[in-house]
Amino acid sequence: MPPACPSRADGLLAGRLAPEQYAPLRVDAHPPLTAAQAQIEAERCLYCHDAPCTIACPTSIDVPGFIHRIAQGNERGAARLILEANPLGGLCARVCPTEVLCEQACVRHAMEEQPVEIGALQRHATDAYFAAERAGKPPLFKRGPDTGRRVAVVGAGPAGLACAHGLARLGHGVDLYDAHPKLGGLNEYGLATYKIAGDFAQQEVNWLLSIGGIEVHAGQALGRDFTLESLLASHDAVFLGLGLAGVNALGIAEPALSGLRDAVDFIAELRQSDPATVAVGRRVIVIGGGMTAVDAAVQSRLLGAEEVHLVYRRGAAQMGASDHEQAWALSHGVRMHHWAAPREVLREGDRLVGMRFARTEEQEGRLVETNDSFDLPADQVLRAIGQRWVAPAGVQLQMRQGRLDCDARGRTSHPRVWAGGDCRAGGRDLSVEAVAHGRDAALSIDQALRA
């Protein structure tokens, strides 16, 4: 639902809403299942042999196995199966596009029935385990015997955290570096506040670190505070989970106006601030078609923007955001415009007043701009047209498609350097896939160090 009675003042403005109206930004978009609901939902599972849901999961969680344990009332056992395969199972239960992964593959879905709510059940099991551990129950995992080997993990997002935890379980010492003051990467800085509500991201980080053997170096950036060469001189191996530092440009002149900014920075500011202090326009345009674009658009509405337009150069079917995400945006009053590309930023002096867009179409498989155009007024324009790999100083590794080239287990062109997550070529830019990269790289590093 749109926010009630936002301020109608033009320009960028913080505090457009009454204090109580910011609540939707601070709570889960979808509440967790109750114990009774989880029991009923678990009993809908057919416990398939060679389950297609498990095959569809990038981390290959034994989905029927953990759901069967929930049905038996064994949440701890269910959590063990989940976290063995995916150490960030709590995060992924909240943010994975389950509707196009495991739930899309659910046999009940193929029978034209409602698929089992796998993501919600995964969250139920992991939340129950984390709550029990905070209450004093013994941990599921312990650090292995110290091997005397030390690995540098650069980047504390999903890939780096999964790799660090896996290496610690195997007994290796880990130095975990991240450029931000908080660990978590995308979990902490890049997802809508209603997807990772409260301090869950840091709770999960603390759980991962509690295994021991991981020394944290926050606020330390590769290429600024240390080099790949220095890490290789002091460590037995290096894992790079750097994400994508660069943001793609619009491809047109972009004047330095206060209302024109990157959507990822807008989301990060909102996650790290009181929502009432974050400035938003009365009329906002978000350019892009992925999850970040939807997150920025919906959060703009929840902050009090009267109009939010999401503009994408192709059709709805080509958007990176799933049908579920697109429906979420529409339900919050976001207006969708397809087949349109930015042509000009409109300004009056030093003030942003809107955008001009060219109509687009496909001609012989290529996207082209037509002579038809239209204008949208706006106080704020958020760029969400994708990110790109920017190599830190001193990192000279083989590249493919603009990202780091790795083998199937994450090894780069340097025999002692592995990589995973968004910086690795060939991925789908999914948190769950980044976790799989980090987990598998930890096993590959361990095998190399013991050879």
Coordinates of C-alpha atoms in Angstrom, one line a residue:
M1 CA 0.0 0.0 0.0
P2 CA 1.3 3.6 -0.7
P3 CA 2.4 5.6 2.3
A4 CA -0.3 7.8 3.9
C5 CA -0.1 11.6 3.5
P6 CA 3.6 12.1 2.4
S7 CA 4.9 15.6 2.2
R8 CA 4.1 17.1 -1.2
A9 CA 7.1 19.3 -1.3
D10 CA 9.3 19.1 -4.4
G11 CA 13.0 18.3 -4.3
L12 CA 14.9 16.0 -2.1
L13 CA 13.5 15.8 1.4
A14 CA 14.0 13.7 4.5
G15 CA 11.3 13.0 7.0
R16 CA 8.4 13.0 4.5
L17 CA 6.3 10.8 6.8
A18 CA 5.2 10.7 10.4
P19 CA 7.5 8.6 12.6
E20 CA 5.1 5.7 12.8
Q21 CA 4.8 5.5 9.0
Y22 CA 8.3 4.2 8.6
A23 CA 7.5 0.8 10.2
P24 CA 7.2 -1.1 6.9
L25 CA 10.9 -0.3 6.2
R26 CA 12.0 -1.9 9.5
V27 CA 10.0 -5.2 9.6
D28 CA 10.0 -8.3 7.5
A29 CA 8.1 -8.0 4.3
H30 CA 6.9 -11.6 4.9
P31 CA 6.5 -12.8 8.5
P32 CA 7.9 -16.1 9.5
L33 CA 5.8 -19.2 9.8
T34 CA 4.5 -20.2 13.2
A35 CA 5.3 -23.6 14.5
A36 CA 1.9 -24.9 13.5
Q37 CA 2.1 -23.4 10.0
A38 CA 5.5 -24.9 9.5
Q39 CA 4.3 -28.4 10.6
I40 CA 1.3 -28.2 8.2
E41 CA 3.5 -27.0 5.3
A42 CA 6.2 -29.6 5.9
E43 CA 3.6 -32.3 5.7
R44 CA 2.7 -31.2 2.2
C45 CA 6.2 -32.3 0.9
L46 CA 6.2 -35.5 -1.1
Y47 CA 9.9 -36.3 -0.1
C48 CA 10.9 -37.1 -3.6
H49 CA 13.8 -39.3 -4.5
D50 CA 16.4 -37.4 -6.5
A51 CA 14.3 -34.3 -5.6
P52 CA 14.3 -31.7 -8.3
C53 CA 14.2 -29.0 -5.7
T54 CA 17.6 -30.1 -4.4
I55 CA 19.0 -30.2 -7.9
A56 CA 17.7 -26.6 -8.5
C57 CA 19.4 -25.3 -5.3
P58 CA 22.9 -23.9 -6.1
T59 CA 24.1 -25.1 -2.7
S60 CA 22.4 -28.5 -3.2
I61 CA 20.6 -28.5 0.2
D62 CA 18.8 -31.8 0.9
V63 CA 15.4 -30.1 0.8
P64 CA 13.2 -33.2 1.4
G65 CA 15.5 -34.2 4.2
F66 CA 15.3 -31.0 6.1
I67 CA 11.6 -30.7 5.6
H68 CA 11.0 -34.2 6.8
R69 CA 12.9 -33.4 10.0
I70 CA 10.7 -30.3 10.5
A71 CA 7.6 -32.5 10.1
Q72 CA 9.1 -34.7 12.9
G73 CA 9.6 -31.7 15.1
N74 CA 13.4 -31.9 14.8
E75 CA 14.3 -28.3 13.8
R76 CA 17.9 -28.7 15.0
G77 CA 18.4 -31.6 12.7
A78 CA 16.8 -29.7 9.9
A79 CA 19.1 -26.8 10.5
R80 CA 22.1 -29.1 10.4
L81 CA 21.2 -30.3 6.9
I82 CA 20.7 -26.8 5.7
L83 CA 23.8 -25.2 7.2
E84 CA 26.1 -28.2 6.2
A85 CA 25.3 -27.3 2.6
N86 CA 24.8 -23.5 3.0
P87 CA 26.4 -21.8 6.0
L88 CA 24.4 -18.7 5.2
G89 CA 21.1 -20.6 5.1
G90 CA 19.3 -18.0 7.2
L91 CA 20.2 -15.2 4.8
C92 CA 19.3 -17.3 1.7
A93 CA 15.9 -18.3 3.2
R94 CA 15.0 -14.6 3.2
V95 CA 16.5 -13.3 -0.1
C96 CA 16.8 -16.3 -2.5
P97 CA 14.4 -16.1 -5.5
T98 CA 13.0 -19.5 -4.4
E99 CA 10.1 -18.9 -6.8
V100 CA 12.4 -19.5 -9.7
L101 CA 14.8 -22.0 -8.1
C102 CA 13.7 -24.7 -5.7
E103 CA 10.0 -23.9 -5.5
Q104 CA 9.8 -23.6 -9.3
A105 CA 11.2 -27.2 -9.4
C106 CA 8.8 -28.5 -6.8
V107 CA 6.8 -31.5 -8.0
R108 CA 3.6 -30.0 -6.6
H109 CA 4.2 -27.0 -8.8
A110 CA 4.5 -29.4 -11.8
M111 CA 1.1 -30.9 -10.7
E112 CA -0.4 -27.4 -11.0
E113 CA -0.6 -27.0 -7.3
Q114 CA 0.9 -24.5 -4.9
P115 CA 4.6 -25.5 -4.4
V116 CA 5.8 -26.3 -0.9
E117 CA 7.0 -23.1 0.7
I118 CA 10.6 -24.2 0.9
G119 CA 12.2 -20.8 1.6
A120 CA 9.8 -20.2 4.5
L121 CA 10.5 -23.6 6.0
Q122 CA 14.2 -23.1 5.6
R123 CA 13.9 -19.8 7.5
H124 CA 11.8 -21.6 10.2
A125 CA 14.5 -24.2 10.8
T126 CA 17.5 -21.9 10.8
D127 CA 15.8 -19.2 13.0
A128 CA 14.8 -21.9 15.5
Y129 CA 18.4 -23.1 15.7
F130 CA 19.9 -19.7 16.0
A131 CA 17.5 -18.8 18.8
A132 CA 18.3 -22.1 20.6
E133 CA 22.1 -21.4 20.3
R134 CA 21.7 -17.9 21.7
A135 CA 19.8 -19.5 24.6
G136 CA 22.8 -21.7 25.4
K137 CA 22.4 -24.8 23.3
P138 CA 25.6 -26.3 22.0
P139 CA 26.8 -25.2 18.5
L140 CA 26.4 -27.5 15.5
F141 CA 29.9 -27.0 14.1
K142 CA 33.4 -26.8 15.7
R143 CA 36.7 -25.7 14.3
G144 CA 38.9 -28.6 13.1
P145 CA 42.4 -29.3 14.5
D146 CA 44.8 -26.5 13.7
T147 CA 46.7 -27.3 10.4
G148 CA 49.2 -24.5 10.9
R149 CA 48.2 -23.1 7.5
R150 CA 46.8 -19.5 7.0
V151 CA 44.5 -18.2 4.3
A152 CA 43.6 -14.6 3.5
V153 CA 39.9 -14.1 2.5
V154 CA 39.3 -10.7 1.0
G155 CA 35.7 -9.6 1.0
A156 CA 33.2 -10.5 3.8
G157 CA 30.1 -10.9 1.7
P158 CA 28.3 -14.2 1.2
A159 CA 31.2 -15.8 -0.8
G160 CA 33.9 -14.6 1.6
L161 CA 32.0 -15.5 4.8
A162 CA 31.2 -19.0 3.4
C163 CA 34.8 -19.6 2.5
A164 CA 36.1 -18.3 5.8
H165 CA 33.7 -20.5 7.8
G166 CA 34.5 -23.6 5.6
L167 CA 38.3 -23.1 6.1
A168 CA 37.9 -22.6 9.8
R169 CA 35.9 -25.9 10.1
L170 CA 38.8 -27.6 8.3
G171 CA 41.3 -26.2 10.8
H172 CA 43.0 -23.5 8.8
G173 CA 43.6 -20.0 10.2
V174 CA 41.8 -17.2 8.3
D175 CA 42.4 -13.5 8.0
L176 CA 39.2 -12.0 6.8
Y177 CA 39.5 -8.5 5.2
D178 CA 36.7 -6.1 4.2
A179 CA 36.7 -2.5 3.1
H180 CA 33.6 -1.7 5.1
P181 CA 33.4 -1.1 8.8
K182 CA 30.8 -3.9 9.1
L183 CA 31.0 -7.4 7.7
G184 CA 28.3 -8.9 5.6
G185 CA 28.7 -7.3 2.1
L186 CA 25.5 -7.4 0.2
N187 CA 23.7 -8.8 3.3
E188 CA 24.5 -5.7 5.3
Y189 CA 24.7 -2.9 2.7
G190 CA 22.9 -4.0 -0.5
L191 CA 19.5 -5.5 0.3
A192 CA 16.2 -3.8 1.1
T193 CA 15.6 -3.2 4.8
Y194 CA 12.4 -5.2 4.7
K195 CA 14.2 -8.3 3.3
I196 CA 16.9 -8.4 6.0
A197 CA 15.1 -6.7 8.9
G198 CA 16.6 -5.7 12.2
D199 CA 20.2 -6.9 12.9
F200 CA 19.8 -10.3 11.4
A201 CA 22.7 -9.8 9.0
Q202 CA 25.1 -9.1 11.9
Q203 CA 23.7 -11.9 14.0
E204 CA 24.5 -14.3 11.2
V205 CA 28.0 -12.9 10.8
N206 CA 28.6 -13.3 14.6
W207 CA 27.4 -16.9 14.3
L208 CA 29.8 -17.6 11.4
L209 CA 32.7 -16.1 13.3
S210 CA 31.9 -17.9 16.6
I211 CA 33.5 -21.1 15.2
G212 CA 36.9 -19.5 15.9
G213 CA 40.1 -19.3 14.0
I214 CA 38.9 -16.2 11.9
E215 CA 40.7 -12.9 12.5
V216 CA 38.7 -9.9 11.2
H217 CA 40.3 -6.9 9.6
A218 CA 37.5 -4.4 8.9
G219 CA 38.0 -1.2 7.0
Q220 CA 40.9 -2.7 5.1
A221 CA 40.8 -2.5 1.2
L222 CA 42.8 -4.5 -1.3
G223 CA 44.9 -2.2 -3.4
R224 CA 44.8 0.6 -0.8
D225 CA 45.9 -1.0 2.6
F226 CA 47.5 -4.1 1.3
T227 CA 48.3 -5.8 -2.0
L228 CA 47.7 -9.3 -3.5
E229 CA 51.4 -9.7 -3.5
S230 CA 51.8 -9.0 0.2
L231 CA 48.9 -11.4 1.0
L232 CA 50.6 -14.2 -1.0
A233 CA 53.9 -13.5 0.8
S234 CA 52.2 -13.9 4.3
H235 CA 49.6 -16.6 3.5
D236 CA 49.4 -20.0 2.0
A237 CA 46.5 -19.1 -0.2
V238 CA 44.1 -16.2 -1.0
F239 CA 40.4 -16.1 -1.7
L240 CA 38.9 -13.1 -3.4
G241 CA 35.2 -12.4 -2.7
L242 CA 35.3 -8.8 -3.8
G243 CA 31.9 -8.3 -5.4
L244 CA 31.5 -5.6 -8.1
A245 CA 32.8 -2.2 -7.1
G246 CA 31.9 -0.2 -10.2
V247 CA 28.4 1.0 -11.3
N248 CA 27.5 1.2 -15.0
A249 CA 26.9 4.6 -16.4
L250 CA 23.7 5.6 -18.2
G251 CA 25.6 6.1 -21.5
I252 CA 24.5 9.8 -21.7
A253 CA 25.8 13.0 -20.2
E254 CA 25.4 12.8 -16.5
P255 CA 25.6 16.3 -14.9
A256 CA 26.7 16.6 -11.2
L257 CA 23.3 17.0 -9.7
S258 CA 22.3 16.1 -6.1
G259 CA 19.2 14.2 -7.3
L260 CA 21.2 11.8 -9.5
R261 CA 22.8 8.9 -7.7
D262 CA 23.4 5.2 -7.7
A263 CA 20.7 3.0 -6.3
V264 CA 23.2 0.8 -4.5
D265 CA 24.4 3.9 -2.5
F266 CA 20.8 4.9 -1.8
I267 CA 20.0 1.4 -0.4
A268 CA 23.3 1.3 1.6
E269 CA 22.5 4.7 3.2
L270 CA 19.0 3.5 4.1
R271 CA 20.3 0.3 5.7
Q272 CA 22.8 2.2 7.8
S273 CA 20.6 5.2 8.8
D274 CA 17.4 6.1 10.5
P275 CA 14.9 6.0 7.6
A276 CA 13.5 9.4 8.6
T277 CA 16.9 11.0 7.9
V278 CA 17.2 9.7 4.3
A279 CA 16.3 12.2 1.6
V280 CA 13.9 11.1 -1.1
G281 CA 12.2 13.0 -4.0
R282 CA 8.5 13.6 -4.3
R283 CA 8.8 12.1 -7.8
V284 CA 11.5 9.4 -8.3
I285 CA 12.7 7.6 -11.4
V286 CA 14.6 4.3 -11.0
I287 CA 16.4 3.2 -14.2
G288 CA 17.0 -0.6 -14.4
G289 CA 15.2 -3.9 -14.3
G290 CA 16.9 -6.0 -11.6
M291 CA 16.4 -6.7 -8.0
T292 CA 18.3 -3.6 -7.0
A293 CA 16.0 -1.4 -9.1
V294 CA 12.9 -3.0 -7.5
D295 CA 14.3 -2.6 -4.0
A296 CA 15.2 1.1 -4.6
A297 CA 11.8 1.8 -6.2
V298 CA 9.7 0.2 -3.4
Q299 CA 11.8 1.8 -0.7
S300 CA 11.4 5.2 -2.3
R301 CA 7.6 4.7 -2.0
L302 CA 7.9 3.6 1.6
L303 CA 10.0 6.7 2.3
G304 CA 7.1 8.9 1.1
A305 CA 7.7 9.5 -2.6
E306 CA 4.4 10.3 -4.2
E307 CA 5.4 8.9 -7.6
V308 CA 8.0 6.3 -8.5
H309 CA 8.6 5.3 -12.0
L310 CA 10.8 2.2 -12.9
V311 CA 12.1 2.4 -16.5
Y312 CA 13.6 -0.5 -18.3
R313 CA 15.0 -0.7 -21.8
R314 CA 13.4 -4.1 -22.7
G315 CA 10.2 -5.9 -21.8
A316 CA 8.9 -7.3 -18.5
A317 CA 10.0 -10.8 -19.5
Q318 CA 13.6 -9.7 -19.9
M319 CA 13.9 -8.0 -16.5
G320 CA 16.3 -9.4 -14.1
A321 CA 13.8 -9.0 -11.3
S322 CA 11.5 -12.1 -11.0
D323 CA 7.7 -12.0 -11.6
H324 CA 7.3 -12.0 -7.8
E325 CA 9.6 -9.0 -7.4
Q326 CA 7.8 -7.1 -10.2
A327 CA 4.4 -7.8 -8.6
W328 CA 5.8 -6.6 -5.3
A329 CA 6.8 -3.3 -6.9
L330 CA 3.4 -2.9 -8.6
S331 CA 1.6 -3.6 -5.3
H332 CA 3.4 -0.7 -3.8
G333 CA 2.3 1.7 -6.5
V334 CA 5.5 1.7 -8.6
R335 CA 4.8 2.5 -12.2
M336 CA 6.5 0.4 -14.8
H337 CA 7.7 1.6 -18.1
H338 CA 9.2 -0.9 -20.6
W339 CA 11.0 -0.5 -23.9
A340 CA 12.6 2.8 -23.0
A341 CA 16.2 4.0 -22.6
P342 CA 17.6 7.2 -21.1
R343 CA 18.3 9.9 -23.6
E344 CA 18.8 13.1 -21.5
V345 CA 18.9 14.3 -17.9
L346 CA 16.6 17.3 -17.7
R347 CA 17.7 20.2 -15.5
E348 CA 16.9 23.8 -14.6
G349 CA 20.2 25.3 -13.5
D350 CA 21.6 23.1 -10.8
R351 CA 18.3 21.4 -10.1
L352 CA 17.2 18.0 -11.5
V353 CA 13.7 18.2 -13.0
G354 CA 13.3 14.9 -14.9
M355 CA 14.5 12.5 -17.6
R356 CA 13.9 12.2 -21.3
F357 CA 13.6 8.6 -22.6
A358 CA 13.7 7.2 -26.1
R359 CA 11.3 4.4 -27.0
T360 CA 13.2 1.2 -27.9
E361 CA 12.5 -1.9 -29.9
E362 CA 14.3 -5.0 -31.1
Q363 CA 15.4 -5.1 -34.8
E364 CA 17.0 -8.3 -36.0
G365 CA 17.9 -9.3 -32.5
R366 CA 19.4 -5.9 -31.6
L367 CA 18.0 -3.3 -29.2
V368 CA 17.7 0.1 -31.0
E369 CA 16.3 3.5 -30.0
T370 CA 13.5 4.9 -32.1
N371 CA 12.8 8.6 -32.8
D372 CA 9.9 8.5 -30.4
S373 CA 10.6 9.9 -26.9
F374 CA 8.8 10.9 -23.7
D375 CA 9.6 12.9 -20.6
L376 CA 9.1 12.1 -16.9
P377 CA 9.3 14.8 -14.3
A378 CA 11.5 13.9 -11.3
D379 CA 13.3 15.3 -8.3
Q380 CA 15.5 12.2 -8.0
V381 CA 16.9 9.6 -10.4
L382 CA 18.4 6.4 -9.2
R383 CA 20.7 4.4 -11.5
A384 CA 20.3 0.6 -11.1
I385 CA 21.6 -0.6 -14.5
G386 CA 24.2 -3.1 -13.1
Q387 CA 27.6 -3.2 -11.7
R388 CA 31.0 -4.1 -13.2
W389 CA 34.3 -5.5 -12.0
V390 CA 37.0 -2.9 -11.2
A391 CA 40.3 -4.6 -10.5
P392 CA 42.1 -3.3 -7.4
A393 CA 45.6 -2.0 -7.9
G394 CA 48.1 -4.9 -8.3
V395 CA 45.5 -7.6 -9.2
Q396 CA 46.6 -9.0 -12.5
L397 CA 44.7 -12.2 -13.1
Q398 CA 43.2 -13.8 -16.2
M399 CA 39.8 -12.3 -17.0
R400 CA 36.7 -13.6 -18.9
Q401 CA 33.7 -11.5 -19.8
G402 CA 35.0 -8.7 -17.7
R403 CA 35.3 -10.7 -14.5
L404 CA 37.9 -13.1 -12.9
D405 CA 38.3 -16.4 -14.9
C406 CA 38.1 -19.4 -12.6
D407 CA 37.9 -23.2 -12.9
A408 CA 34.8 -25.1 -11.6
R409 CA 36.1 -24.9 -8.0
G410 CA 37.1 -21.2 -8.0
R411 CA 40.8 -21.4 -8.8
T412 CA 42.1 -18.4 -10.8
S413 CA 45.0 -18.2 -13.2
H414 CA 47.3 -17.9 -10.1
P415 CA 47.7 -21.3 -8.5
R416 CA 47.4 -19.9 -5.0
V417 CA 44.5 -17.6 -5.6
W418 CA 40.8 -18.5 -5.7
A419 CA 37.7 -16.3 -6.2
G420 CA 34.0 -16.4 -5.9
G421 CA 30.8 -14.4 -5.9
D422 CA 29.9 -11.6 -8.3
C423 CA 33.6 -10.9 -9.2
R424 CA 33.8 -14.4 -10.7
A425 CA 32.9 -14.9 -14.4
G426 CA 30.0 -17.1 -15.4
G427 CA 27.8 -16.6 -12.3
R428 CA 24.2 -15.4 -11.9
D429 CA 24.8 -12.7 -9.3
L430 CA 22.8 -14.6 -6.7
S431 CA 23.7 -14.7 -3.0
V432 CA 23.1 -18.4 -2.8
E433 CA 25.4 -19.0 -5.7
A434 CA 28.1 -16.8 -4.0
V435 CA 27.8 -19.0 -0.9
A436 CA 28.3 -22.1 -3.1
H437 CA 31.4 -20.5 -4.6
G438 CA 32.9 -19.8 -1.2
R439 CA 32.0 -23.2 0.2
D440 CA 33.5 -25.1 -2.8
A441 CA 36.6 -22.9 -2.9
A442 CA 37.3 -23.7 0.8
L443 CA 37.3 -27.4 0.0
S444 CA 39.5 -26.8 -3.1
I445 CA 42.0 -24.7 -1.0
D446 CA 42.1 -27.4 1.7
Q447 CA 42.8 -30.1 -0.9
A448 CA 45.6 -28.0 -2.4
L449 CA 47.2 -27.2 1.1
R450 CA 47.2 -30.9 2.1
A451 CA 48.6 -32.1 -1.2

